[in-house]
XYZ file of C-alpha atoms in Angstrom:
706
model
C 1.233 -67.268 -8.087
C -0.713 -64.044 -8.146
C 1.296 -60.844 -8.221
C -0.267 -57.472 -7.330
C 1.372 -54.149 -8.175
C 0.239 -50.947 -6.497
C 0.868 -47.595 -8.188
C 0.997 -44.425 -6.104
C -0.474 -41.259 -7.623
C 0.658 -37.798 -6.440
C -2.158 -35.297 -6.147
C -1.513 -31.484 -5.940
C -4.201 -29.915 -3.729
C -4.982 -26.318 -3.564
C -6.362 -24.593 -0.471
C -10.010 -23.959 -1.298
C -11.989 -20.914 -0.236
C -13.812 -21.206 3.027
C -17.183 -21.300 1.307
C -16.168 -24.454 -0.442
C -15.118 -26.166 2.776
C -18.177 -28.439 2.887
C -17.651 -29.379 -0.718
C -14.062 -30.124 0.060
C -14.989 -32.302 3.040
C -17.590 -34.051 0.927
C -14.951 -34.567 -1.745
C -12.625 -36.217 0.685
C -15.459 -38.293 2.116
C -16.350 -39.408 -1.389
C -12.712 -40.024 -2.131
C -12.306 -42.125 0.989
C -15.575 -43.899 0.216
C -14.425 -44.553 -3.337
C -11.111 -45.893 -2.110
C -12.945 -48.066 0.420
C -15.348 -49.346 -2.242
C -12.479 -50.063 -4.597
C -10.626 -51.833 -1.830
C -13.693 -53.862 -0.878
C -14.145 -54.798 -4.539
C -10.482 -55.742 -4.804
C -10.819 -57.669 -1.553
C -13.770 -59.542 -2.984
C -11.861 -60.303 -6.183
C -9.169 -62.284 -4.355
C -11.053 -63.383 -1.223
C -13.917 -65.258 -2.846
C -11.707 -67.310 -5.219
C -9.278 -67.939 -2.365
C -12.070 -69.375 -0.233
C -13.226 -71.512 -3.111
C -9.668 -72.613 -3.901
C -9.010 -73.446 -0.248
C -12.021 -75.729 -0.203
C -10.950 -77.291 -3.507
C -7.439 -77.894 -2.140
C -8.784 -79.553 1.017
C -11.166 -81.656 -1.074
C -8.374 -82.631 -3.464
C -6.060 -83.604 -0.585
C -8.692 -85.795 1.043
C -9.737 -87.288 -2.306
C -6.086 -88.117 -3.099
C -5.744 -89.787 0.303
C -8.927 -91.794 -0.307
C -7.730 -92.806 -3.772
C -4.391 -93.878 -2.314
C -6.226 -96.034 0.236
C -8.500 -97.457 -2.488
C -5.542 -98.253 -4.747
C -3.660 -99.905 -1.871
C -6.702 -102.022 -0.938
C -7.152 -103.125 -4.560
C -3.464 -104.065 -4.704
C -3.763 -106.024 -1.434
C -6.721 -107.974 -2.804
C -4.982 -108.508 -6.157
C -1.953 -109.945 -4.355
C -4.141 -112.178 -2.169
C -6.042 -113.343 -5.269
C -2.725 -114.270 -6.898
C -1.782 -116.320 -3.838
C -5.108 -118.183 -3.882
C -4.808 -118.737 -7.640
C -1.273 -120.113 -7.164
C -2.593 -122.411 -4.418
C -5.427 -123.579 -6.710
C -2.892 -124.299 -9.450
C -0.810 -126.434 -7.089
C -3.924 -128.326 -6.002
C -4.895 -128.881 -9.629
C -1.462 -130.357 -10.341
C -2.146 -133.131 -7.802
C -5.664 -133.300 -6.332
C -4.572 -136.035 -3.922
C -2.301 -133.495 -2.198
C -5.035 -130.891 -1.812
C -5.132 -131.164 1.983
C -1.343 -130.937 2.335
C -1.196 -127.971 -0.047
C -3.927 -126.260 2.000
C -1.885 -126.682 5.179
C 1.202 -125.241 3.490
C -0.882 -122.361 2.103
C -2.180 -121.428 5.574
C 1.306 -121.605 7.066
C 2.700 -119.292 4.415
C -0.282 -116.891 4.217
C -0.885 -115.252 7.587
C -3.815 -113.152 6.307
C -5.968 -116.193 5.512
C -7.951 -117.836 8.316
C -9.164 -120.981 6.606
C -9.432 -122.956 3.380
C -12.301 -125.119 2.069
C -12.053 -127.497 -0.884
C -15.070 -128.516 -2.982
C -15.018 -131.216 -5.637
C -16.355 -130.842 -9.177
C -19.933 -131.545 -7.986
C -19.762 -128.752 -5.416
C -19.464 -131.132 -2.461
C -17.357 -129.890 0.431
C -14.482 -132.345 0.906
C -12.529 -130.739 3.712
C -12.149 -127.524 5.616
C -8.984 -126.395 7.374
C -8.540 -123.348 9.546
C -5.900 -122.037 11.929
C -7.671 -123.548 14.943
C -7.729 -127.078 13.606
C -9.103 -129.238 10.846
C -12.599 -130.376 9.910
C -13.612 -132.912 7.286
C -16.176 -131.971 4.662
C -19.853 -132.254 5.560
C -20.667 -134.031 2.237
C -23.331 -131.380 1.600
C -23.763 -130.177 -1.978
C -22.901 -126.488 -2.282
C -23.110 -126.253 -6.070
C -26.009 -123.774 -5.888
C -24.160 -121.293 -3.699
C -23.126 -118.212 -5.703
C -19.403 -118.409 -4.982
C -19.102 -122.156 -5.543
C -21.244 -121.998 -8.671
C -19.009 -119.233 -10.062
C -15.893 -121.254 -9.256
C -17.292 -124.376 -10.923
C -17.966 -122.251 -14.013
C -14.291 -121.221 -14.036
C -14.956 -117.684 -12.774
C -13.336 -115.656 -9.975
C -15.506 -114.725 -7.022
C -15.008 -112.492 -3.986
C -17.739 -112.634 -1.373
C -19.363 -109.778 0.471
C -17.853 -108.886 3.819
C -19.037 -110.954 6.768
C -17.971 -110.953 10.392
C -16.183 -114.002 11.766
C -15.431 -113.992 15.516
C -16.168 -110.265 15.485
C -13.705 -109.498 12.676
C -14.603 -108.595 9.079
C -13.624 -111.225 6.561
C -14.161 -112.084 2.921
C -13.890 -115.269 0.899
C -11.882 -115.559 -2.317
C -13.051 -118.409 -4.572
C -10.901 -119.793 -7.386
C -11.499 -122.765 -9.728
C -9.117 -125.721 -9.622
C -8.172 -127.000 -13.046
C -7.083 -130.595 -13.370
C -4.348 -131.840 -15.659
C -6.953 -132.310 -18.407
C -7.776 -128.567 -18.314
C -11.243 -129.067 -16.838
C -12.551 -127.679 -13.578
C -11.796 -130.352 -10.976
C -12.998 -128.442 -7.969
C -13.042 -125.134 -6.164
C -10.953 -123.659 -3.343
C -12.463 -121.039 -1.057
C -10.018 -119.108 1.151
C -11.268 -116.997 4.059
C -9.354 -113.685 4.109
C -9.107 -111.495 7.213
C -9.381 -107.749 6.544
C -6.994 -106.870 9.366
C -4.232 -105.755 6.920
C -6.589 -102.959 5.813
C -6.620 -101.663 9.402
C -2.823 -101.482 9.394
C -2.940 -99.566 6.099
C -5.434 -97.026 7.493
C -3.375 -96.611 10.682
C -0.279 -95.874 8.570
C -2.203 -93.248 6.563
C -3.411 -91.615 9.797
C 0.115 -91.474 11.183
C 1.524 -90.082 7.944
C -1.135 -87.523 6.983
C -3.219 -86.959 10.126
C -6.378 -87.858 8.176
C -8.802 -90.498 9.426
C -9.744 -92.963 6.695
C -12.482 -95.533 7.281
C -14.127 -98.182 5.085
C -17.752 -99.357 5.029
C -19.229 -102.459 3.429
C -22.267 -102.791 1.213
C -24.604 -102.667 4.220
C -22.946 -99.586 5.698
C -21.234 -101.478 8.496
C -17.740 -100.334 9.443
C -15.114 -102.823 8.209
C -11.932 -100.760 8.375
C -10.684 -98.015 10.706
C -7.328 -96.897 12.175
C -8.803 -97.830 15.587
C -9.556 -101.600 15.473
C -11.699 -101.407 18.617
C -14.333 -99.393 16.716
C -14.565 -102.104 14.057
C -14.713 -104.869 16.652
C -17.659 -103.093 18.330
C -19.597 -103.601 15.101
C -20.256 -99.898 14.354
C -23.120 -99.405 11.872
C -22.631 -96.240 9.757
C -25.590 -96.639 7.409
C -27.015 -93.285 8.616
C -23.673 -91.449 8.552
C -24.179 -88.271 6.426
C -21.215 -88.966 4.148
C -22.168 -92.639 3.708
C -25.775 -91.692 2.882
C -24.620 -89.089 0.337
C -22.254 -91.492 -1.443
C -24.884 -94.247 -1.615
C -27.465 -91.816 -3.019
C -25.095 -90.329 -5.622
C -23.890 -93.800 -6.642
C -27.501 -94.887 -7.116
C -28.298 -91.856 -9.309
C -25.072 -91.807 -11.351
C -23.664 -94.232 -13.915
C -20.116 -93.373 -12.807
C -18.906 -96.443 -10.864
C -16.078 -94.466 -9.248
C -18.221 -91.778 -7.629
C -16.718 -89.080 -5.370
C -18.633 -86.882 -2.902
C -17.734 -84.314 -0.246
C -19.744 -82.784 2.584
C -19.543 -80.836 5.832
C -21.547 -82.163 8.783
C -21.595 -82.489 12.572
C -20.483 -85.609 14.396
C -21.889 -87.095 17.600
C -19.896 -84.519 19.629
C -21.463 -81.657 17.622
C -18.096 -80.914 16.007
C -18.059 -79.634 12.446
C -16.440 -82.268 10.204
C -15.431 -82.048 6.561
C -15.083 -85.302 4.658
C -14.745 -86.907 1.255
C -16.089 -90.273 0.141
C -15.289 -92.359 -2.916
C -16.679 -95.679 -4.040
C -14.758 -98.903 -4.371
C -17.009 -100.426 -7.056
C -15.267 -103.775 -7.390
C -16.315 -104.650 -3.815
C -19.294 -102.340 -3.290
C -17.447 -100.568 -0.457
C -17.051 -96.934 0.408
C -13.755 -95.235 1.286
C -14.132 -92.130 3.446
C -11.685 -89.472 4.671
C -12.696 -86.961 7.317
C -11.106 -84.210 9.391
C -12.401 -81.533 11.780
C -13.478 -78.576 9.645
C -11.601 -76.139 11.887
C -8.343 -77.905 11.100
C -9.170 -78.569 7.451
C -10.143 -74.965 6.712
C -7.750 -73.204 9.052
C -6.240 -71.269 6.149
C -9.675 -70.319 4.817
C -10.879 -69.141 8.224
C -7.796 -66.994 8.586
C -8.530 -65.462 5.187
C -12.136 -64.685 6.228
C -10.964 -63.045 9.436
C -8.434 -61.049 7.466
C -11.149 -59.894 5.070
C -13.302 -58.797 8.016
C -10.468 -56.798 9.433
C -9.964 -55.152 6.036
C -13.622 -54.124 5.906
C -13.928 -52.930 9.528
C -10.704 -51.017 9.999
C -10.716 -48.479 7.182
C -7.775 -46.455 8.463
C -5.552 -49.556 8.486
C -6.856 -50.835 5.160
C -3.736 -50.231 3.110
C -1.453 -51.555 5.857
C -3.507 -54.722 6.255
C -3.623 -55.289 2.482
C 0.121 -54.768 2.322
C 0.586 -57.254 5.118
C -1.675 -59.754 3.388
C 0.218 -59.249 0.142
C 3.477 -59.765 1.959
C 2.086 -62.978 3.511
C 1.076 -64.218 0.069
C 4.495 -63.391 -1.301
C 6.125 -65.171 1.620
C 3.936 -68.208 1.028
C 4.814 -68.120 -2.662
C 8.465 -67.836 -1.726
C 8.177 -70.885 0.506
C 6.571 -72.799 -2.348
C 9.365 -71.746 -4.692
C 11.916 -72.584 -2.015
C 10.416 -76.049 -1.580
C 10.347 -76.529 -5.339
C 13.969 -75.478 -5.506
C 14.770 -77.857 -2.655
C 13.230 -80.777 -4.544
C 15.080 -79.735 -7.688
C 18.344 -79.482 -5.738
C 17.805 -82.927 -4.227
C 17.256 -84.462 -7.672
C 20.227 -82.584 -9.086
C 22.583 -83.724 -6.327
C 21.470 -87.323 -6.040
C 24.212 -89.822 -6.797
C 21.428 -92.150 -7.922
C 20.231 -91.609 -11.465
C 16.526 -90.930 -12.090
C 14.914 -91.236 -15.535
C 11.201 -90.663 -16.204
C 9.634 -91.901 -19.443
C 6.239 -92.672 -20.945
C 4.946 -95.984 -22.266
C 6.318 -95.179 -25.739
C 9.861 -94.900 -24.314
C 10.059 -91.110 -24.654
C 12.387 -89.735 -21.942
C 10.607 -86.959 -20.014
C 13.157 -86.218 -17.275
C 16.737 -87.156 -16.435
C 18.718 -85.832 -13.478
C 22.456 -85.003 -13.726
C 23.422 -88.300 -12.087
C 21.509 -90.136 -14.800
C 23.335 -88.168 -17.494
C 26.678 -88.999 -15.863
C 25.953 -92.702 -15.400
C 24.630 -93.130 -18.949
C 27.174 -90.770 -20.553
C 24.461 -88.961 -22.504
C 22.741 -85.599 -22.142
C 19.047 -85.214 -21.444
C 18.674 -83.271 -24.700
C 20.039 -86.169 -26.766
C 18.106 -88.815 -24.812
C 14.775 -86.977 -25.117
C 15.082 -85.902 -28.758
C 12.983 -88.870 -29.896
C 11.552 -92.074 -28.369
C 14.144 -94.679 -27.436
C 14.121 -97.391 -30.115
C 15.504 -100.915 -30.393
C 17.909 -99.684 -33.078
C 19.681 -97.513 -30.471
C 21.433 -100.682 -29.291
C 23.570 -100.548 -32.447
C 24.715 -96.947 -31.875
C 27.594 -96.668 -29.341
C 26.427 -93.167 -28.322
C 22.878 -94.251 -27.449
C 23.407 -97.896 -26.467
C 23.621 -97.054 -22.746
C 20.088 -95.601 -22.772
C 18.682 -98.390 -24.953
C 19.981 -101.045 -22.533
C 17.610 -99.626 -19.897
C 14.666 -100.654 -22.075
C 15.842 -103.520 -24.292
C 18.329 -106.376 -24.319
C 20.241 -107.751 -27.293
C 18.446 -111.101 -27.214
C 14.833 -109.861 -27.094
C 12.438 -108.719 -29.779
C 11.665 -105.082 -30.482
C 8.765 -103.562 -28.518
C 6.738 -100.499 -29.502
C 5.628 -99.673 -25.957
C 6.252 -100.626 -22.350
C 4.438 -103.690 -21.036
C 2.270 -102.658 -18.037
C 3.205 -104.155 -14.678
C 2.256 -103.530 -11.045
C 5.267 -103.613 -8.763
C 8.926 -102.574 -9.089
C 11.177 -104.616 -11.404
C 14.954 -104.771 -11.029
C 17.619 -105.844 -13.518
C 21.390 -105.398 -13.726
C 22.828 -103.715 -16.815
C 26.445 -103.728 -17.971
C 27.698 -100.615 -19.797
C 30.961 -100.643 -21.719
C 31.425 -96.971 -22.651
C 33.300 -94.853 -21.736
C 34.424 -97.376 -19.082
C 32.995 -100.652 -17.874
C 30.149 -99.895 -15.462
C 27.380 -101.932 -13.830
C 23.990 -100.401 -13.024
C 21.151 -101.831 -10.973
C 18.024 -100.545 -12.728
C 14.741 -100.520 -10.796
C 11.638 -99.666 -12.841
C 8.631 -98.267 -10.958
C 5.237 -97.457 -12.542
C 3.640 -94.054 -11.847
C -0.141 -94.272 -11.510
C -2.762 -91.597 -12.033
C -5.773 -90.747 -9.894
C -7.838 -93.568 -11.411
C -5.070 -96.088 -10.774
C -3.981 -96.237 -14.414
C -0.276 -96.258 -15.246
C 0.736 -92.901 -16.734
C 4.537 -92.929 -16.785
C 7.480 -94.916 -15.451
C 10.587 -94.161 -13.390
C 13.918 -95.893 -13.729
C 16.179 -95.625 -10.671
C 19.829 -96.161 -11.602
C 22.205 -97.321 -8.864
C 25.896 -97.671 -9.630
C 26.937 -101.126 -8.362
C 30.286 -101.181 -10.164
C 32.164 -101.175 -6.866
C 30.097 -104.062 -5.482
C 30.617 -106.031 -8.685
C 34.346 -105.302 -8.511
C 34.485 -106.501 -4.897
C 32.608 -109.675 -5.851
C 35.006 -110.230 -8.733
C 38.012 -109.700 -6.430
C 36.559 -112.192 -3.983
C 36.095 -114.753 -6.749
C 39.630 -114.187 -8.021
C 41.016 -114.509 -4.494
C 39.155 -117.784 -3.981
C 40.421 -119.040 -7.328
C 44.062 -118.125 -6.596
C 43.938 -119.431 -3.028
C 42.397 -122.722 -4.141
C 45.026 -123.245 -6.824
C 47.831 -122.382 -4.402
C 46.496 -124.833 -1.811
C 45.898 -127.667 -4.239
C 49.576 -128.485 -4.942
C 50.807 -128.748 -1.308
C 47.675 -130.661 -0.311
C 48.278 -133.166 -3.110
C 51.868 -133.557 -1.934
C 50.731 -134.153 1.648
C 48.179 -136.682 0.375
C 50.900 -138.583 -1.535
C 53.292 -138.565 1.412
C 50.738 -139.676 3.999
C 49.321 -142.279 1.594
C 52.781 -143.753 1.117
C 53.274 -143.946 4.882
C 49.900 -145.624 5.379
C 50.638 -148.208 2.689
C 53.966 -149.080 4.365
C 56.234 -147.830 1.608
C 58.658 -146.545 4.274
C 58.316 -149.367 6.742
C 55.686 -150.750 9.044
C 53.947 -148.275 11.392
C 52.560 -149.125 14.812
C 48.788 -149.245 15.225
C 48.577 -146.021 17.257
C 50.743 -144.160 14.759
C 48.781 -145.600 11.829
C 45.466 -144.318 13.293
C 46.956 -140.849 13.775
C 48.208 -140.827 10.195
C 44.816 -142.026 8.992
C 43.067 -139.148 10.769
C 45.506 -136.711 9.192
C 44.951 -138.290 5.782
C 41.145 -137.932 6.137
C 41.499 -134.306 7.239
C 43.697 -133.640 4.207
C 41.050 -135.271 1.971
C 38.421 -132.917 3.429
C 40.659 -129.963 2.610
C 41.117 -131.221 -0.973
C 37.324 -131.547 -1.357
C 36.926 -127.981 -0.056
C 39.527 -126.725 -2.544
C 37.724 -128.544 -5.375
C 34.433 -126.958 -4.294
C 36.097 -123.528 -4.249
C 37.416 -124.095 -7.764
C 33.935 -125.156 -8.909
C 32.467 -121.985 -7.368
C 35.095 -119.884 -9.124
C 34.354 -121.496 -12.502
C 30.606 -121.053 -11.969
C 30.929 -117.344 -11.164
C 33.140 -116.835 -14.212
C 30.557 -118.595 -16.408
C 32.933 -121.357 -17.496
C 31.720 -124.364 -15.508
C 31.232 -126.196 -18.792
C 28.131 -128.341 -19.214
C 28.022 -131.442 -21.441
C 24.355 -132.276 -21.902
C 23.251 -135.704 -23.065
C 20.186 -137.912 -22.705
C 20.196 -140.261 -19.679
C 17.746 -142.302 -17.621
C 17.151 -140.223 -14.477
C 15.771 -143.247 -12.573
C 18.906 -145.333 -13.104
C 21.018 -142.267 -12.333
C 19.297 -141.823 -8.948
C 19.584 -145.525 -8.099
C 23.343 -145.268 -8.507
C 23.587 -142.169 -6.322
C 21.467 -143.736 -3.580
C 23.570 -146.909 -3.665
C 26.731 -144.836 -3.124
C 25.367 -143.642 0.244
C 24.757 -147.141 1.652
C 27.831 -147.368 3.915
C 27.239 -144.002 5.577
C 23.523 -144.774 6.054
C 24.270 -148.135 7.615
C 26.851 -146.562 9.896
C 24.202 -144.174 11.277
C 21.422 -146.810 11.118
C 19.241 -144.528 8.985
C 16.047 -145.754 7.351
C 15.724 -144.928 3.651
C 12.347 -145.044 1.899
C 12.725 -144.842 -1.881
C 9.875 -144.402 -4.362
C 11.096 -144.524 -7.963
C 9.059 -145.161 -11.123
C 9.595 -148.648 -12.590
C 9.961 -147.359 -16.141
C 12.783 -145.330 -17.601
C 12.517 -141.540 -17.653
C 14.839 -140.077 -20.248
C 16.001 -136.517 -19.559
C 18.728 -134.292 -20.953
C 21.331 -133.397 -18.312
C 25.046 -133.262 -17.563
C 25.595 -136.474 -15.645
C 28.661 -135.349 -13.686
C 27.324 -131.906 -12.816
C 23.912 -133.197 -11.751
C 25.631 -135.933 -9.726
C 27.480 -133.193 -7.825
C 24.223 -131.303 -7.113
C 22.070 -134.278 -6.048
C 24.918 -135.893 -4.088
C 25.310 -132.690 -2.054
C 21.620 -132.792 -1.151
C 21.697 -136.503 -0.245
C 24.856 -136.006 1.823
C 23.211 -133.119 3.701
C 20.196 -135.319 4.493
C 22.477 -138.089 5.828
C 24.883 -135.748 7.596
C 22.263 -133.714 9.479
C 19.835 -136.530 10.332
C 20.465 -138.094 13.762
C 21.068 -141.832 14.112
C 18.022 -144.033 13.404
C 16.341 -141.185 11.537
C 14.303 -141.484 8.352
C 15.150 -140.250 4.846
C 12.642 -140.341 1.991
C 13.557 -140.063 -1.693
C 10.920 -139.993 -4.422
C 10.391 -139.030 -8.051
C 7.161 -137.628 -9.482
C 6.506 -136.932 -13.153
C 4.463 -133.930 -14.302
C 3.543 -132.893 -17.824
C 6.556 -130.614 -18.336
C 8.820 -131.409 -15.386
C 10.212 -134.150 -13.189
C 10.441 -133.540 -9.436
C 13.032 -135.260 -7.251
C 12.110 -134.896 -3.586
C 14.447 -135.662 -0.687
C 13.015 -135.319 2.838
C 14.580 -136.098 6.201
C 13.810 -135.980 9.920
C 16.983 -134.077 10.704
C 17.798 -130.962 12.689
C 16.108 -128.581 10.213
C 17.003 -124.955 9.489
C 16.138 -122.057 11.869
C 13.712 -119.528 10.424
C 16.151 -116.612 10.710
C 18.722 -118.509 8.615
C 16.443 -119.461 5.696
C 16.882 -116.168 3.845
C 20.579 -117.054 3.389
C 19.900 -120.411 1.736
C 21.864 -120.977 -1.493
C 24.530 -118.381 -0.607
C 28.186 -119.278 -0.476
C 29.550 -120.606 2.825
C 26.061 -120.773 4.346
C 25.774 -123.019 7.367
C 22.758 -122.873 9.680
C 23.434 -121.592 13.193
C 22.186 -124.790 14.838
C 24.607 -127.062 12.937
C 27.480 -124.670 13.638
C 26.762 -125.085 17.357
C 26.802 -128.858 16.829
C 30.398 -128.493 15.498
C 29.641 -130.521 12.381
C 31.947 -130.334 9.383
C 31.034 -128.840 6.029
C 32.089 -126.070 3.639
C 28.707 -124.383 3.165
C 29.151 -124.467 -0.623
C 26.940 -127.435 -1.492
C 23.616 -125.618 -1.838
C 25.209 -122.773 -3.816
C 26.675 -125.295 -6.257
C 23.380 -127.204 -6.473
C 21.374 -124.037 -7.169
C 23.669 -122.947 -10.003
C 23.797 -126.411 -11.560
C 20.012 -126.794 -11.550
C 19.169 -123.364 -12.983
C 21.635 -124.113 -15.779
C 19.603 -127.261 -16.449
C 16.477 -125.126 -16.816
C 15.255 -126.309 -13.412
C 15.389 -125.148 -9.819
C 15.754 -126.307 -6.232
C 13.594 -125.204 -3.295
C 13.759 -126.021 0.392
C 11.047 -126.228 3.051
C 12.391 -126.723 6.546
C 11.448 -126.392 10.196
C 13.973 -126.475 12.983
C 13.804 -129.690 14.973
C 11.445 -131.418 12.527
C 13.414 -131.861 9.325
C 13.950 -130.583 5.809
C 12.338 -131.293 2.427
C 14.279 -130.467 -0.744
C 12.496 -130.318 -4.100
C 14.566 -130.577 -7.299
C 12.759 -129.645 -10.518
C 14.121 -130.691 -13.923
C 12.509 -129.895 -17.302
C 11.480 -132.716 -19.609
C 12.139 -130.648 -22.721
C 15.660 -129.915 -23.936
C 14.452 -126.501 -25.162
C 14.072 -125.380 -21.538
C 17.837 -125.611 -20.955
C 19.505 -122.137 -21.132
C 21.589 -121.475 -24.225
C 24.387 -119.939 -22.148
C 25.529 -120.323 -18.577
C 23.552 -118.458 -15.914
C 25.114 -117.390 -12.615
C 22.881 -117.356 -9.533
C 24.014 -114.159 -7.849
C 23.834 -113.585 -4.146
C 22.380 -110.333 -2.855
C 24.850 -107.467 -3.116
C 24.208 -106.613 0.534
C 25.557 -110.006 1.592
C 28.882 -109.636 -0.216
């Protein structure tokens, strides 16, 4: 902020003799001229830098917007590359399922339009797109750049091409077989439509038009999709020409240019262009010059008024000074507003660098961590702080007791969230979200930790668990008594009962049994959430174990006339697991398949062995799960809306129990389902005992669903 101070000087004038009147007039003319010259000089001192600074500010704003767009595009491509790489990994795990994996990949990845698979010789084996399926043309593609790069184990992203009028690109990834060699290549066609949505969001937020051109200067991204679909060629656009020329002459791969030019409507435009070297694209931001330099134009007009209206010079300068002071006051007011917001947030905010030195901590952070900013920032946070009760709360944000010491933060892209338990001065739970802060070049400079107090939510969850535990125990005794009484009646201990009465008693007995099973499930849930479910791991044959479980379902399957197709390995597969706990998990999944598959349906059970894991797969042709319900899978008391309408029985605890049991075996369970077509459940178990957690893990539901 520039401050100007004006000093007034008092002059004592004497009345001159008449003969010196001309001299006196000349003196005043010179005085006025000197004042005017001084004022013009002073005007030039602030006006010229202000004009230059205004242009620099506009350039910096547009460059920041372009860099934001470039960073977002690079992140989009990085995410899409990760998805293709994950797909290639799944294909490499079982080449025979390449076509099925491709279909699943297209269903789950809306941005991709098609997938092609090439074998190790570069021969196209099949091609699948969203309009249908085509078999490979048996033509050798090994000499094509992308396929050759993939066969050499390298990543490859093609130049932009237009498919059905829309810009697209192809991401090529190698497929590694189980022997570690390249077994083929997958090529996924990616639509660039998501870039349009990004540019439209930037336009709505900032009012700046951002557009993207490819290597050949053709428009591939714009907030208005119709312009892209028309196939606009911007090779001769002034800003595009300037960026291409500067990029050619400079060794800097991330070149930035700015220029002012006229568009097709003869409107003055100011724009900035930066290169996106990894793709050979250009990112451009433009805005009408009148709007971009509105502040500068006002300053020029003000300077003209200063120069032309001499008699109002001081008043105009005073007004301009007052305007500057008002602007400075607004800036200070806004800065104070931001500071007040941070100071009054109930959410804690901590900024730190990669060496764990705390740079900023708001009052809420000090309160939640029970430490002052001065103490937290005195020196970098170290692993040894965990041993000091006064600094342990801060250290738990960066380290855990069971990990090794780190000298600096490990770089990562997106937000990471963990829950931390503090014990001083009172027990408190924090949800800590870590967000990287990136610089202009996209490099990570610092990090933010957002601290949310979830003690109340944890307390509510604990109360709910305790209530379930107490209610289940209170129900268990009377239900057992009812079971004994009704069982005695059914067995004729109190005399013979007529057929009609016996059937009624039998229905009541079965209903009571269902209630007892529900109570047992509730008690299991309570023990799981308290971390005392108690696992007894031993080595067993998983194949024989599954045969026994499947045999137990025979009566119910025959009653519903269900077909069961079983594919089990002939040899033993020895795994380490808790037989009773795993029986509970797998039985729940088998019972769901039987329960929700209509009569004469088909159930398939199979086991496949990988290098490090064993997969148990149970698929059915049942009612399936609606899409809107799938996000609640594995939560307590979850029952899909379609089965609720069918008035089927069930507690909704089976999948929650199964999920917890399997993650405590070092495995997992996933579900793929489509309403009306059926459900496929995949159970993964590790082959190594070392993969089993050393202590019980609780699969927590989302806090928002409590």
